[in-house]
Short mmCIF file of C-alpha atoms and ligand atoms in Angstrom, two decimals:
data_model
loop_
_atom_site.label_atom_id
_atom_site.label_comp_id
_atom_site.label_asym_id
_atom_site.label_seq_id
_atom_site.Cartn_x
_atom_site.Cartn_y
_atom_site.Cartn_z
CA UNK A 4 0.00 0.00 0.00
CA UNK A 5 0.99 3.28 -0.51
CA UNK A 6 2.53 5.31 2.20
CA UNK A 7 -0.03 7.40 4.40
CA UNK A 8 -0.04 11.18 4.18
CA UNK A 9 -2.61 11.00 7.20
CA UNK A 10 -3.28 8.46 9.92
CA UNK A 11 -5.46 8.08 13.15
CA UNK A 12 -5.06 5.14 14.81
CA UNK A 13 -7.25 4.31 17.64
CA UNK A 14 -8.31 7.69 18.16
CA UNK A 15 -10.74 8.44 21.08
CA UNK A 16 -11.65 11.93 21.66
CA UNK A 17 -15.18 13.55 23.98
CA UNK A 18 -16.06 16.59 24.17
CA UNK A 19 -17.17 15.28 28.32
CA UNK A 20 -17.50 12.61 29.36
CA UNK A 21 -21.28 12.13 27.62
CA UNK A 22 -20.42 13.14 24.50
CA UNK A 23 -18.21 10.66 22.89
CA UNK A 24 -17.32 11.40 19.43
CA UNK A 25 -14.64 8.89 18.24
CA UNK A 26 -14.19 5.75 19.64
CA UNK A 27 -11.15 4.10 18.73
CA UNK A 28 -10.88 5.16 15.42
CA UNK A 29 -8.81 4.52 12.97
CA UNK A 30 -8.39 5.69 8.74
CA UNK A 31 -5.91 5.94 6.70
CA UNK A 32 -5.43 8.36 3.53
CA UNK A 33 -2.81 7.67 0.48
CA UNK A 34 -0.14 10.32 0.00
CA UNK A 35 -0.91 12.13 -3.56
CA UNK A 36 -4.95 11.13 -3.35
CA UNK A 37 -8.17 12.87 -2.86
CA UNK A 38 -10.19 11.43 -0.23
CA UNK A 39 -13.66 12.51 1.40
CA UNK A 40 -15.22 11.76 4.45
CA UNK A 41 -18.41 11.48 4.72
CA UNK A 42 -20.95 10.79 8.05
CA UNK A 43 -24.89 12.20 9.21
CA UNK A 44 -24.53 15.78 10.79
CA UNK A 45 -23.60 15.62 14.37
CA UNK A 46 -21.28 12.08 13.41
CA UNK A 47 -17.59 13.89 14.45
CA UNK A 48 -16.23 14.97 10.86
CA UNK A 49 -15.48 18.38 12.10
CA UNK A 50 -13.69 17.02 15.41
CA UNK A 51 -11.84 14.85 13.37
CA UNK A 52 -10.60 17.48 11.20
CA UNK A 53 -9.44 19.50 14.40
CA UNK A 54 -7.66 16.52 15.74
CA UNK A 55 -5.81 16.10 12.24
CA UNK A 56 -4.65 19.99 12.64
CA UNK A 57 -3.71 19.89 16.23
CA UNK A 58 -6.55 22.05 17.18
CA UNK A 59 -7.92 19.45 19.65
CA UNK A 60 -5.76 16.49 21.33
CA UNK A 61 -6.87 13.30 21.31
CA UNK A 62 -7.94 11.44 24.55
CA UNK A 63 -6.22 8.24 23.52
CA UNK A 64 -4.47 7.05 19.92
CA UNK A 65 -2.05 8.21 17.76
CA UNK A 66 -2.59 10.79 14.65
CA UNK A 67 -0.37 11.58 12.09
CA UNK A 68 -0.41 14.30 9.23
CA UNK A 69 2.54 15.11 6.84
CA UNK A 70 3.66 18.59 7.39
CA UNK A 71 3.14 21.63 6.22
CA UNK A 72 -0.68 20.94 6.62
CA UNK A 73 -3.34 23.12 5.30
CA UNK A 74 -7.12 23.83 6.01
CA UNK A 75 -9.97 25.34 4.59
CA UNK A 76 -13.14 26.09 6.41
CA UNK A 77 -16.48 25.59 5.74
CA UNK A 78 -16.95 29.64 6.04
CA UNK A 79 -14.00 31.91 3.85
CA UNK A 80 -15.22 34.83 5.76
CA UNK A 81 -13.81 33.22 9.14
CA UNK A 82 -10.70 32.18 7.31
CA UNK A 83 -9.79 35.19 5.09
CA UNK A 84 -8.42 38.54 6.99
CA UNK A 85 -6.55 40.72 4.87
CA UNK A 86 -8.55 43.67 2.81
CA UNK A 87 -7.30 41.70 -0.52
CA UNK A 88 -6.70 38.82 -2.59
CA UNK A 89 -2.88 38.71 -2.77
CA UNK A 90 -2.10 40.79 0.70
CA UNK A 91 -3.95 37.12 2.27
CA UNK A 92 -2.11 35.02 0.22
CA UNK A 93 0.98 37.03 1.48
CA UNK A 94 -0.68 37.11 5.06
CA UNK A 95 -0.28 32.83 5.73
CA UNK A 96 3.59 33.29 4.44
CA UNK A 97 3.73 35.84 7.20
CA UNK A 98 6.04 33.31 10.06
CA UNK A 99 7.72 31.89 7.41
CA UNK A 100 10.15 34.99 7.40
CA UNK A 101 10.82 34.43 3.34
CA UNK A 102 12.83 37.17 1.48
CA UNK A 103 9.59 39.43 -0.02
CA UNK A 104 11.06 38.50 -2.95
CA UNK A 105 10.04 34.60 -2.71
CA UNK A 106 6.88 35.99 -1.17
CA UNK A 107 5.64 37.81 -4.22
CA UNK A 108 6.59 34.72 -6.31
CA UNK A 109 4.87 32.22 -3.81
CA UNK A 110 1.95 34.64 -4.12
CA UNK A 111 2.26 34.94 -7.80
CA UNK A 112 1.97 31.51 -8.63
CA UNK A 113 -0.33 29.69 -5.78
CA UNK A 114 -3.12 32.75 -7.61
CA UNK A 115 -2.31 31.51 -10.73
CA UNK A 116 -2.60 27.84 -9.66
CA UNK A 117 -6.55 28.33 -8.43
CA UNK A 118 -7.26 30.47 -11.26
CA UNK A 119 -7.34 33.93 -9.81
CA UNK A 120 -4.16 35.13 -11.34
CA UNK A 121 -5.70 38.13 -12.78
CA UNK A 122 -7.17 39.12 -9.28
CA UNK A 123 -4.26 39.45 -7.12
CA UNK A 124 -5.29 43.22 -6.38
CA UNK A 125 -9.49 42.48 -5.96
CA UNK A 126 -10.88 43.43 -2.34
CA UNK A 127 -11.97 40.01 -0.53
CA UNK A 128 -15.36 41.63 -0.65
CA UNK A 129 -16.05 41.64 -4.10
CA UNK A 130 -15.51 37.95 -4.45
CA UNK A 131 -17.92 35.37 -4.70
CA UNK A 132 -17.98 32.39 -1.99
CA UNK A 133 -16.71 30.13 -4.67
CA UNK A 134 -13.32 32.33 -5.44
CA UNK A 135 -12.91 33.53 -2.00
CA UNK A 136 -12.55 29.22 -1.33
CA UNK A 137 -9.92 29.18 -3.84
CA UNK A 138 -7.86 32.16 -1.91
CA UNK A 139 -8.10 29.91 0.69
CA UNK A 140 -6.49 27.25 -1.06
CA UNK A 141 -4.24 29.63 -2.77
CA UNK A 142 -2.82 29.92 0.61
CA UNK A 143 -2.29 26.47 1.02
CA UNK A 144 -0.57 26.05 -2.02
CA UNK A 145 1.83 29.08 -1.21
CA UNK A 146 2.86 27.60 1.74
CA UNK A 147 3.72 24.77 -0.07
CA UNK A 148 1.25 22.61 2.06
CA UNK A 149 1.32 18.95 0.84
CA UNK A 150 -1.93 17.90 3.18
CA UNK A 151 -4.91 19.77 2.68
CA UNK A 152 -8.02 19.49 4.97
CA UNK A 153 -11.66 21.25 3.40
CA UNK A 154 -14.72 21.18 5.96
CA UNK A 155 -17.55 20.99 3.46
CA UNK A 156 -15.97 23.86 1.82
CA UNK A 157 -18.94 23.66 -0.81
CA UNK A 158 -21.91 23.77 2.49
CA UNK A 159 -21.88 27.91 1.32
CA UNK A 160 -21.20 27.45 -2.57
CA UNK A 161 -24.09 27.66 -5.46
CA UNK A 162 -24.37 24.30 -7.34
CA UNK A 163 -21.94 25.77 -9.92
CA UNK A 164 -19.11 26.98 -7.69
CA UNK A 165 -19.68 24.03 -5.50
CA UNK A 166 -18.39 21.38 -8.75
CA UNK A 167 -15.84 23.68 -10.28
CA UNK A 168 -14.13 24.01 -5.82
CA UNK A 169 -13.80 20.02 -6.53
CA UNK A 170 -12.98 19.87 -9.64
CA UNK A 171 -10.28 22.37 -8.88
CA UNK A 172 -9.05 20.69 -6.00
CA UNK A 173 -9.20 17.41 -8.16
CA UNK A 174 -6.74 18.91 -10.43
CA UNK A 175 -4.31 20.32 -7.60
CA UNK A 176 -4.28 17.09 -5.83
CA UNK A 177 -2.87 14.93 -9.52
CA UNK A 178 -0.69 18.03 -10.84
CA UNK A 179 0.91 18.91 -7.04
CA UNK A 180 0.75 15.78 -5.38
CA UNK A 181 -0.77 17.26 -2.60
CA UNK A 182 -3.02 14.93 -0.42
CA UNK A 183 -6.34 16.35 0.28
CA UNK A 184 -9.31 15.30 2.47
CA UNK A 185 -12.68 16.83 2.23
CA UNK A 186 -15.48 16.47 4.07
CA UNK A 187 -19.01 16.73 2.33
CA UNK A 188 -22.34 15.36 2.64
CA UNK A 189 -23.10 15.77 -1.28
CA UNK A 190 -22.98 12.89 -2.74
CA UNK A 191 -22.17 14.24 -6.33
CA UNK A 192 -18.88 15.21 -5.02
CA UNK A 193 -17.59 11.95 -4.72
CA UNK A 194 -17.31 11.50 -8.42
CA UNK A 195 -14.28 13.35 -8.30
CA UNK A 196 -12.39 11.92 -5.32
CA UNK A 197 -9.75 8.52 -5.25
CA UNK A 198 -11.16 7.35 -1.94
CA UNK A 199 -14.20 7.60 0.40
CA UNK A 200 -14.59 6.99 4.34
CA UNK A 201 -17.76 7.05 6.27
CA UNK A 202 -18.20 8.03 9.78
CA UNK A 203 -20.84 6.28 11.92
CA UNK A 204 -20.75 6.11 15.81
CA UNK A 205 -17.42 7.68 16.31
CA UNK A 206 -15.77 4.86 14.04
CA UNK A 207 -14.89 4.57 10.38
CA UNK A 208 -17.61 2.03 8.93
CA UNK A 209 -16.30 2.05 5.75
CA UNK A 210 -13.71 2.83 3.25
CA UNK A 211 -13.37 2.57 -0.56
CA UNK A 212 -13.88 3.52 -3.85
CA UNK A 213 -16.19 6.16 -4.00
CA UNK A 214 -18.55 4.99 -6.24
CA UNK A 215 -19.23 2.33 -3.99
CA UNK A 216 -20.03 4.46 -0.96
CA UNK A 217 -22.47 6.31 -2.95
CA UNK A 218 -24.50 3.34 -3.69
CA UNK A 219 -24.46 2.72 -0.22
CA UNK A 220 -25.30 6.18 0.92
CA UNK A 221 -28.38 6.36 -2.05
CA UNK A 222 -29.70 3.30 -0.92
CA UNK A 223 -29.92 4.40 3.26
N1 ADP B 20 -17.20 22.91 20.77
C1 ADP B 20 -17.95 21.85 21.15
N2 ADP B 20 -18.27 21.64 22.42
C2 ADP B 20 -19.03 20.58 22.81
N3 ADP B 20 -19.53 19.67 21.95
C3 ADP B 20 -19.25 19.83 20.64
C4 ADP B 20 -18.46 20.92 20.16
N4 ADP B 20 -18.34 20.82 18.81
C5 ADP B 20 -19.03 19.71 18.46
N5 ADP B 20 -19.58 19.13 19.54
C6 ADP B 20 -20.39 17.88 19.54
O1 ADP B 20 -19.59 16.85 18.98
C7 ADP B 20 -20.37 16.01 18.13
C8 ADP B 20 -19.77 15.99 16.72
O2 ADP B 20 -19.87 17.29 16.16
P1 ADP B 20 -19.14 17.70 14.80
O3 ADP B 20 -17.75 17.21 14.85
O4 ADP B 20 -19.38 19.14 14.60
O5 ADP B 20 -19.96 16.81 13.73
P2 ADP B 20 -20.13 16.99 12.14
O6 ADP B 20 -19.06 17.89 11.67
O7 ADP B 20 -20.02 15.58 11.61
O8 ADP B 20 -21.51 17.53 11.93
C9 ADP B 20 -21.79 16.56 18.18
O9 ADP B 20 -22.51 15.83 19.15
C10 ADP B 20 -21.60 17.99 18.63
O10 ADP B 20 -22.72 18.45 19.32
MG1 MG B 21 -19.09 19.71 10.57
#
């Protein structure tokens, strides 16, 4: 099997003591694939994803995430503070202490890698949900993150926006070899991903090819 680029094992993690969330769980994800994880609302997808970034510490397990790592919230406008598209960008390089030089080019082409090349001097405000996602990523990319975590980063999107954000991050994942893993409860989605994993009383119940999953899920 290919190496992991992110693993829990036996992960348990409440929130108190009756609120459980994951009980001994464990997942896998390939480096260089495009996984999504999917559960009912309330099943621990969002915990998870703040155990994978350190946010939250597990009560018991082990987790590991290749490094630099990523993430991408559900909501731009929590995630995106700088007045415009390439001063944000230039904002996550910020502790990296980089010459402004390699800053500018970082900037320069992480834009022009989500498609927003042209916009590196557009106020934040005047972009839709769907582009203000891909400044998010944008920062990812300029960090030269190779693990990506998105927390339903389509929930916000119009049905247009929401398949070009996948298909984009389709196309990041096979020309960077970045390793990203998105949570969604659309089930179109997973058309585009390697890999699926479903979440179901704080355990992963299942794993596979998408395709698979989404019979499943139709059929529930
Ligand atoms: N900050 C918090 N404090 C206490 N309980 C929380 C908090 N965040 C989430 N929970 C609880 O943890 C469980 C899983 O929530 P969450 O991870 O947000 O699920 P999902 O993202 O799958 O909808 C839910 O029962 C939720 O009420
Ligand atoms: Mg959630």
């Amino acid at each position: 099997m290919t190496e992991a680029a992110i693993a829990l094992t036996d992960v348990s993690f409440s929130w108190s003591p009756e609120v459980p969330v994951l009980r001994s769980c464990s997942l896998e994800v390939p480096r260089g694939e495009f996984w999504m994880l999917l559960g009912t609302n309330g099943s621990g997808k969002s915990t998870l994803l703040k155990l994978l970034n350190g946010l939250l510490v597990p009560d018991a397990g082990v987790i590991r995430v290749v490094q630099p790592m990523g993430f991408v919230f559900q909501n731009p406008d929590h995630q995106l503070v700088m007045p415009t598209v390439g001063a944000d960008v230039a904002f996550g390089l910020g502790s990296d202490r980089l010459p402004p030089a390699e800053v500018r080019q970082r900037v320069d082409e992480a834009l022009a890698a989500v498609n927003l090349g042209h916009m590196k001097r557009r106020p934040i405000y005047a972009l839709s949900g769907g582009q203000k996602q891909r400044v998010a990523i944008a920062g990812a990319i300029a960090r030269h993150c190779d693990v990506v975590l998105l927390d339903e980063p389509t929930a916000l999107l119009d049905p247009d926006s929401q398949l070009d954000l996948v298909a984009q991050v389709q196309q990041l994942v096979k020309a960077r070899g970045m390793t990203a893993l998105w949570v969604t409860h659309r089930l179109a989605e997973l058309d585009y991903c390697d890999g699926a994993l479903l979440l179901e009383g704080g355990r992963v119940v299942d794993r596979g090819h998408p395709e698979r999953l989404k019979q499943r899920l139709m059929r529930q």
